[in-house]
PDB file of C-alpha atoms in Angstrom:
ATOM      1  CA  UNK A   1      11.019   3.271  -1.809  1.00 51.00           C
ATOM      2  CA  UNK A   2      11.284   6.390  -3.869  1.00 71.00           C
ATOM      3  CA  UNK A   3       8.143   7.717  -5.468  1.00 75.00           C
ATOM      4  CA  UNK A   4       8.035  10.151  -8.334  1.00 81.00           C
ATOM      5  CA  UNK A   5       5.535  12.505  -6.718  1.00 78.00           C
ATOM      6  CA  UNK A   6       6.294  15.336  -9.123  1.00 82.00           C
ATOM      7  CA  UNK A   7       5.205  13.245 -12.115  1.00 85.00           C
ATOM      8  CA  UNK A   8       2.380  11.814 -10.064  1.00 83.00           C
ATOM      9  CA  UNK A   9       0.835  15.199  -9.304  1.00 88.00           C
ATOM     10  CA  UNK A  10       0.438  15.841 -13.029  1.00 91.00           C
ATOM     11  CA  UNK A  11      -1.535  12.620 -13.412  1.00 90.00           C
ATOM     12  CA  UNK A  12      -3.537  13.094 -10.201  1.00 90.00           C
ATOM     13  CA  UNK A  13      -4.610  16.585 -11.317  1.00 92.00           C
ATOM     14  CA  UNK A  14      -5.436  15.315 -14.795  1.00 94.00           C
ATOM     15  CA  UNK A  15      -7.529  12.473 -13.345  1.00 93.00           C
ATOM     16  CA  UNK A  16      -9.462  14.992 -11.228  1.00 94.00           C
ATOM     17  CA  UNK A  17     -10.001  17.183 -14.305  1.00 95.00           C
ATOM     18  CA  UNK A  18     -11.256  14.277 -16.404  1.00 97.00           C
ATOM     19  CA  UNK A  19     -13.522  13.022 -13.634  1.00 96.00           C
ATOM     20  CA  UNK A  20     -14.088  15.614 -10.905  1.00 95.00           C
ATOM     21  CA  UNK A  21     -16.229  13.040  -9.072  1.00 96.00           C
ATOM     22  CA  UNK A  22     -13.373  10.565  -8.684  1.00 95.00           C
ATOM     23  CA  UNK A  23     -12.828  10.150  -4.971  1.00 94.00           C
ATOM     24  CA  UNK A  24      -9.565   8.325  -5.622  1.00 94.00           C
ATOM     25  CA  UNK A  25      -8.169  11.207  -7.690  1.00 95.00           C
ATOM     26  CA  UNK A  26      -8.847  13.580  -4.787  1.00 95.00           C
ATOM     27  CA  UNK A  27      -7.485  11.044  -2.299  1.00 94.00           C
ATOM     28  CA  UNK A  28      -4.194  10.832  -4.209  1.00 93.00           C
ATOM     29  CA  UNK A  29      -4.040  14.617  -4.482  1.00 95.00           C
ATOM     30  CA  UNK A  30      -4.545  14.768  -0.699  1.00 95.00           C
ATOM     31  CA  UNK A  31      -1.758  12.214  -0.254  1.00 93.00           C
ATOM     32  CA  UNK A  32       0.574  14.196  -2.502  1.00 93.00           C
ATOM     33  CA  UNK A  33      -0.091  17.395  -0.590  1.00 94.00           C
ATOM     34  CA  UNK A  34       0.494  15.666   2.751  1.00 93.00           C
ATOM     35  CA  UNK A  35       3.781  14.219   1.489  1.00 90.00           C
ATOM     36  CA  UNK A  36       4.852  17.719   0.530  1.00 91.00           C
ATOM     37  CA  UNK A  37       3.619  19.380   3.733  1.00 94.00           C
ATOM     38  CA  UNK A  38       1.002  21.391   1.885  1.00 95.00           C
ATOM     39  CA  UNK A  39      -1.544  20.847   4.617  1.00 96.00           C
ATOM     40  CA  UNK A  40      -4.257  23.349   3.680  1.00 97.00           C
ATOM     41  CA  UNK A  41      -4.419  21.850   0.184  1.00 96.00           C
ATOM     42  CA  UNK A  42      -4.500  18.332   1.640  1.00 96.00           C
ATOM     43  CA  UNK A  43      -7.471  19.214   3.846  1.00 97.00           C
ATOM     44  CA  UNK A  44      -9.192  20.832   0.870  1.00 97.00           C
ATOM     45  CA  UNK A  45      -8.788  17.687  -1.253  1.00 95.00           C
ATOM     46  CA  UNK A  46      -9.993  15.485   1.613  1.00 96.00           C
ATOM     47  CA  UNK A  47     -13.109  17.641   1.894  1.00 97.00           C
ATOM     48  CA  UNK A  48     -13.719  17.135  -1.845  1.00 96.00           C
ATOM     49  CA  UNK A  49     -13.840  13.387  -1.249  1.00 95.00           C
ATOM     50  CA  UNK A  50     -16.672  14.024   1.225  1.00 94.00           C
ATOM     51  CA  UNK A  51     -18.465  16.416  -1.119  1.00 96.00           C
ATOM     52  CA  UNK A  52     -18.617  13.546  -3.604  1.00 96.00           C
ATOM     53  CA  UNK A  53     -19.483  10.817  -1.072  1.00 95.00           C
ATOM     54  CA  UNK A  54     -20.711  12.433   2.163  1.00 94.00           C
ATOM     55  CA  UNK A  55     -21.464   9.097   3.849  1.00 92.00           C
ATOM     56  CA  UNK A  56     -18.127   7.485   3.024  1.00 91.00           C
ATOM     57  CA  UNK A  57     -16.271   6.306   6.117  1.00 91.00           C
ATOM     58  CA  UNK A  58     -13.169   6.200   3.948  1.00 91.00           C
ATOM     59  CA  UNK A  59     -13.709   9.872   3.102  1.00 93.00           C
ATOM     60  CA  UNK A  60     -14.123  10.822   6.742  1.00 94.00           C
ATOM     61  CA  UNK A  61     -10.994   8.850   7.604  1.00 93.00           C
ATOM     62  CA  UNK A  62      -9.058  10.626   4.840  1.00 93.00           C
ATOM     63  CA  UNK A  63     -10.124  13.987   6.296  1.00 96.00           C
ATOM     64  CA  UNK A  64      -9.180  12.917   9.827  1.00 96.00           C
ATOM     65  CA  UNK A  65      -5.763  11.828   8.545  1.00 94.00           C
ATOM     66  CA  UNK A  66      -5.277  15.181   6.795  1.00 96.00           C
ATOM     67  CA  UNK A  67      -6.193  17.005  10.020  1.00 97.00           C
ATOM     68  CA  UNK A  68      -3.850  14.782  12.041  1.00 96.00           C
ATOM     69  CA  UNK A  69      -0.919  15.496   9.728  1.00 95.00           C
ATOM     70  CA  UNK A  70      -1.832  19.187   9.738  1.00 95.00           C
ATOM     71  CA  UNK A  71      -1.569  19.089  13.548  1.00 96.00           C
ATOM     72  CA  UNK A  72      -5.281  19.934  13.831  1.00 97.00           C
ATOM     73  CA  UNK A  73      -5.714  17.303  16.514  1.00 97.00           C
ATOM     74  CA  UNK A  74      -9.077  18.394  17.924  1.00 97.00           C
ATOM     75  CA  UNK A  75     -10.648  18.246  14.467  1.00 97.00           C
ATOM     76  CA  UNK A  76      -9.110  14.826  13.806  1.00 97.00           C
ATOM     77  CA  UNK A  77     -10.326  13.478  17.153  1.00 97.00           C
ATOM     78  CA  UNK A  78     -13.835  14.791  16.515  1.00 97.00           C
ATOM     79  CA  UNK A  79     -14.033  13.009  13.162  1.00 95.00           C
ATOM     80  CA  UNK A  80     -12.624   9.778  14.570  1.00 94.00           C
ATOM     81  CA  UNK A  81     -15.220   9.861  17.332  1.00 94.00           C
ATOM     82  CA  UNK A  82     -17.946  10.195  14.683  1.00 92.00           C
ATOM     83  CA  UNK A  83     -16.528   7.217  12.794  1.00 91.00           C
ATOM     84  CA  UNK A  84     -16.409   5.192  16.021  1.00 87.00           C
ATOM     85  CA  UNK A  85     -20.026   6.079  16.847  1.00 86.00           C
ATOM     86  CA  UNK A  86     -21.195   4.487  13.593  1.00 86.00           C
ATOM     87  CA  UNK A  87     -20.049   1.104  14.979  1.00 80.00           C
ATOM     88  CA  UNK A  88     -18.652   0.340  11.548  1.00 82.00           C
ATOM     89  CA  UNK A  89     -16.166  -2.440  11.030  1.00 87.00           C
ATOM     90  CA  UNK A  90     -13.253  -0.287   9.946  1.00 90.00           C
ATOM     91  CA  UNK A  91     -10.147  -1.524  11.762  1.00 93.00           C
ATOM     92  CA  UNK A  92      -7.711   0.839  10.065  1.00 92.00           C
ATOM     93  CA  UNK A  93      -9.711   3.864  11.225  1.00 93.00           C
ATOM     94  CA  UNK A  94      -9.634   2.481  14.769  1.00 94.00           C
ATOM     95  CA  UNK A  95      -5.894   1.886  14.521  1.00 95.00           C
ATOM     96  CA  UNK A  96      -5.156   5.378  13.223  1.00 94.00           C
ATOM     97  CA  UNK A  97      -7.435   6.807  15.927  1.00 96.00           C
ATOM     98  CA  UNK A  98      -5.252   4.958  18.436  1.00 97.00           C
ATOM     99  CA  UNK A  99      -2.135   6.559  16.884  1.00 95.00           C
ATOM    100  CA  UNK A 100      -3.752   9.981  17.202  1.00 96.00           C
ATOM    101  CA  UNK A 101      -4.823   9.416  20.812  1.00 98.00           C
ATOM    102  CA  UNK A 102      -1.334   8.203  21.665  1.00 97.00           C
ATOM    103  CA  UNK A 103       0.110  11.328  20.081  1.00 96.00           C
ATOM    104  CA  UNK A 104      -2.001  13.611  22.284  1.00 97.00           C
ATOM    105  CA  UNK A 105      -1.312  11.605  25.446  1.00 97.00           C
ATOM    106  CA  UNK A 106      -4.676   9.841  25.841  1.00 98.00           C
ATOM    107  CA  UNK A 107      -3.075   6.453  26.416  1.00 98.00           C
ATOM    108  CA  UNK A 108      -5.950   4.525  28.008  1.00 97.00           C
ATOM    109  CA  UNK A 109      -8.281   5.453  25.181  1.00 97.00           C
ATOM    110  CA  UNK A 110      -5.527   4.701  22.650  1.00 98.00           C
ATOM    111  CA  UNK A 111      -5.227   1.205  24.104  1.00 98.00           C
ATOM    112  CA  UNK A 112      -8.992   0.658  23.858  1.00 97.00           C
ATOM    113  CA  UNK A 113      -9.040   1.746  20.211  1.00 96.00           C
ATOM    114  CA  UNK A 114      -6.045  -0.434  19.365  1.00 97.00           C
ATOM    115  CA  UNK A 115      -7.679  -3.397  21.129  1.00 97.00           C
ATOM    116  CA  UNK A 116     -10.843  -2.830  19.105  1.00 95.00           C
ATOM    117  CA  UNK A 117      -8.868  -2.730  15.853  1.00 95.00           C
ATOM    118  CA  UNK A 118      -6.755  -5.791  16.710  1.00 97.00           C
ATOM    119  CA  UNK A 119      -9.858  -7.787  17.659  1.00 97.00           C
ATOM    120  CA  UNK A 120     -11.322  -7.212  14.186  1.00 95.00           C
ATOM    121  CA  UNK A 121      -8.270  -8.679  12.440  1.00 95.00           C
ATOM    122  CA  UNK A 122      -6.840 -11.342  14.760  1.00 92.00           C
ATOM    123  CA  UNK A 123      -3.150 -12.149  14.494  1.00 93.00           C
ATOM    124  CA  UNK A 124      -2.489  -9.284  12.097  1.00 95.00           C
ATOM    125  CA  UNK A 125       0.981  -7.920  12.935  1.00 94.00           C
ATOM    126  CA  UNK A 126       0.160  -4.349  11.916  1.00 94.00           C
ATOM    127  CA  UNK A 127      -2.729  -4.153  14.370  1.00 95.00           C
ATOM    128  CA  UNK A 128      -0.843  -5.993  17.092  1.00 96.00           C
ATOM    129  CA  UNK A 129       2.114  -3.610  16.790  1.00 95.00           C
ATOM    130  CA  UNK A 130      -0.341  -0.721  17.123  1.00 96.00           C
ATOM    131  CA  UNK A 131      -1.641  -2.280  20.319  1.00 97.00           C
ATOM    132  CA  UNK A 132       1.892  -2.930  21.589  1.00 97.00           C
ATOM    133  CA  UNK A 133       2.846   0.684  20.856  1.00 96.00           C
ATOM    134  CA  UNK A 134      -0.192   1.981  22.751  1.00 97.00           C
ATOM    135  CA  UNK A 135       0.777  -0.120  25.762  1.00 98.00           C
ATOM    136  CA  UNK A 136       4.399   1.037  25.486  1.00 97.00           C
ATOM    137  CA  UNK A 137       3.333   4.688  25.370  1.00 97.00           C
ATOM    138  CA  UNK A 138       1.206   4.115  28.475  1.00 98.00           C
ATOM    139  CA  UNK A 139       4.181   2.601  30.269  1.00 97.00           C
ATOM    140  CA  UNK A 140       2.760  -0.939  30.247  1.00 97.00           C
ATOM    141  CA  UNK A 141       6.047  -2.646  29.421  1.00 97.00           C
ATOM    142  CA  UNK A 142       4.943  -6.156  30.417  1.00 98.00           C
ATOM    143  CA  UNK A 143       1.832  -6.037  28.244  1.00 98.00           C
ATOM    144  CA  UNK A 144       3.818  -4.564  25.345  1.00 97.00           C
ATOM    145  CA  UNK A 145       6.412  -7.347  25.569  1.00 96.00           C
ATOM    146  CA  UNK A 146       3.667  -9.985  25.721  1.00 98.00           C
ATOM    147  CA  UNK A 147       2.159  -8.661  22.480  1.00 97.00           C
ATOM    148  CA  UNK A 148       5.572  -8.460  20.803  1.00 95.00           C
ATOM    149  CA  UNK A 149       6.174 -12.086  21.767  1.00 96.00           C
ATOM    150  CA  UNK A 150       2.858 -12.959  20.087  1.00 96.00           C
ATOM    151  CA  UNK A 151       4.033 -11.152  16.943  1.00 96.00           C
ATOM    152  CA  UNK A 152       7.329 -13.086  16.992  1.00 94.00           C
ATOM    153  CA  UNK A 153       5.350 -16.342  17.253  1.00 95.00           C
ATOM    154  CA  UNK A 154       3.248 -15.322  14.249  1.00 95.00           C
ATOM    155  CA  UNK A 155       6.530 -14.620  12.442  1.00 94.00           C
ATOM    156  CA  UNK A 156       7.517 -18.263  12.814  1.00 95.00           C
ATOM    157  CA  UNK A 157       4.542 -19.242  10.630  1.00 94.00           C
ATOM    158  CA  UNK A 158       4.321 -16.351   8.179  1.00 92.00           C
ATOM    159  CA  UNK A 159       6.207 -13.264   7.104  1.00 92.00           C
ATOM    160  CA  UNK A 160       6.141 -10.302   9.479  1.00 92.00           C
ATOM    161  CA  UNK A 161       7.583  -7.130   8.040  1.00 90.00           C
ATOM    162  CA  UNK A 162      10.343  -5.538  10.141  1.00 89.00           C
ATOM    163  CA  UNK A 163       8.618  -2.257   9.249  1.00 86.00           C
ATOM    164  CA  UNK A 164       5.674  -3.298  11.436  1.00 82.00           C
ATOM    165  CA  UNK A 165       7.964  -3.798  14.418  1.00 82.00           C
ATOM    166  CA  UNK A 166       9.669  -0.465  13.783  1.00 80.00           C
ATOM    167  CA  UNK A 167       6.371   1.404  14.016  1.00 67.00           C
TER     168      UNK A 167
END
């Protein structure tokens, strides 16, 4: 899908001007900057989300994602660990933490995070593919194939996006 980011940035900036306390305006600015590889600006916008709502797990996750994309892996891992320590039910944060851990070669921990995320949303293909990918990265082919088979079975009952399998 093509997005008109250049028109979008005008509206995102305007929304932030009209309501500087809009976390979503700063989130979309952060997303725009990430899409355009303007990493320092993305991190800055993510930090604004936390200035507005310092206890927001979403805000912390947005900052971790900005750090991850900026290749500031230690910072991203530190934030994800803080999110995990809250024991919050936030499966997407656990899944993206698994992606990050996989990226830096911490496969066993990536599997544990993906298992935690998948357990919170049973039979959800996105979370199961994250778990399968963690096993694949760790070299656990048999376990990966078992999870993929489970996803194919789910696909017999409901739609499973090919995008999920491509991840």
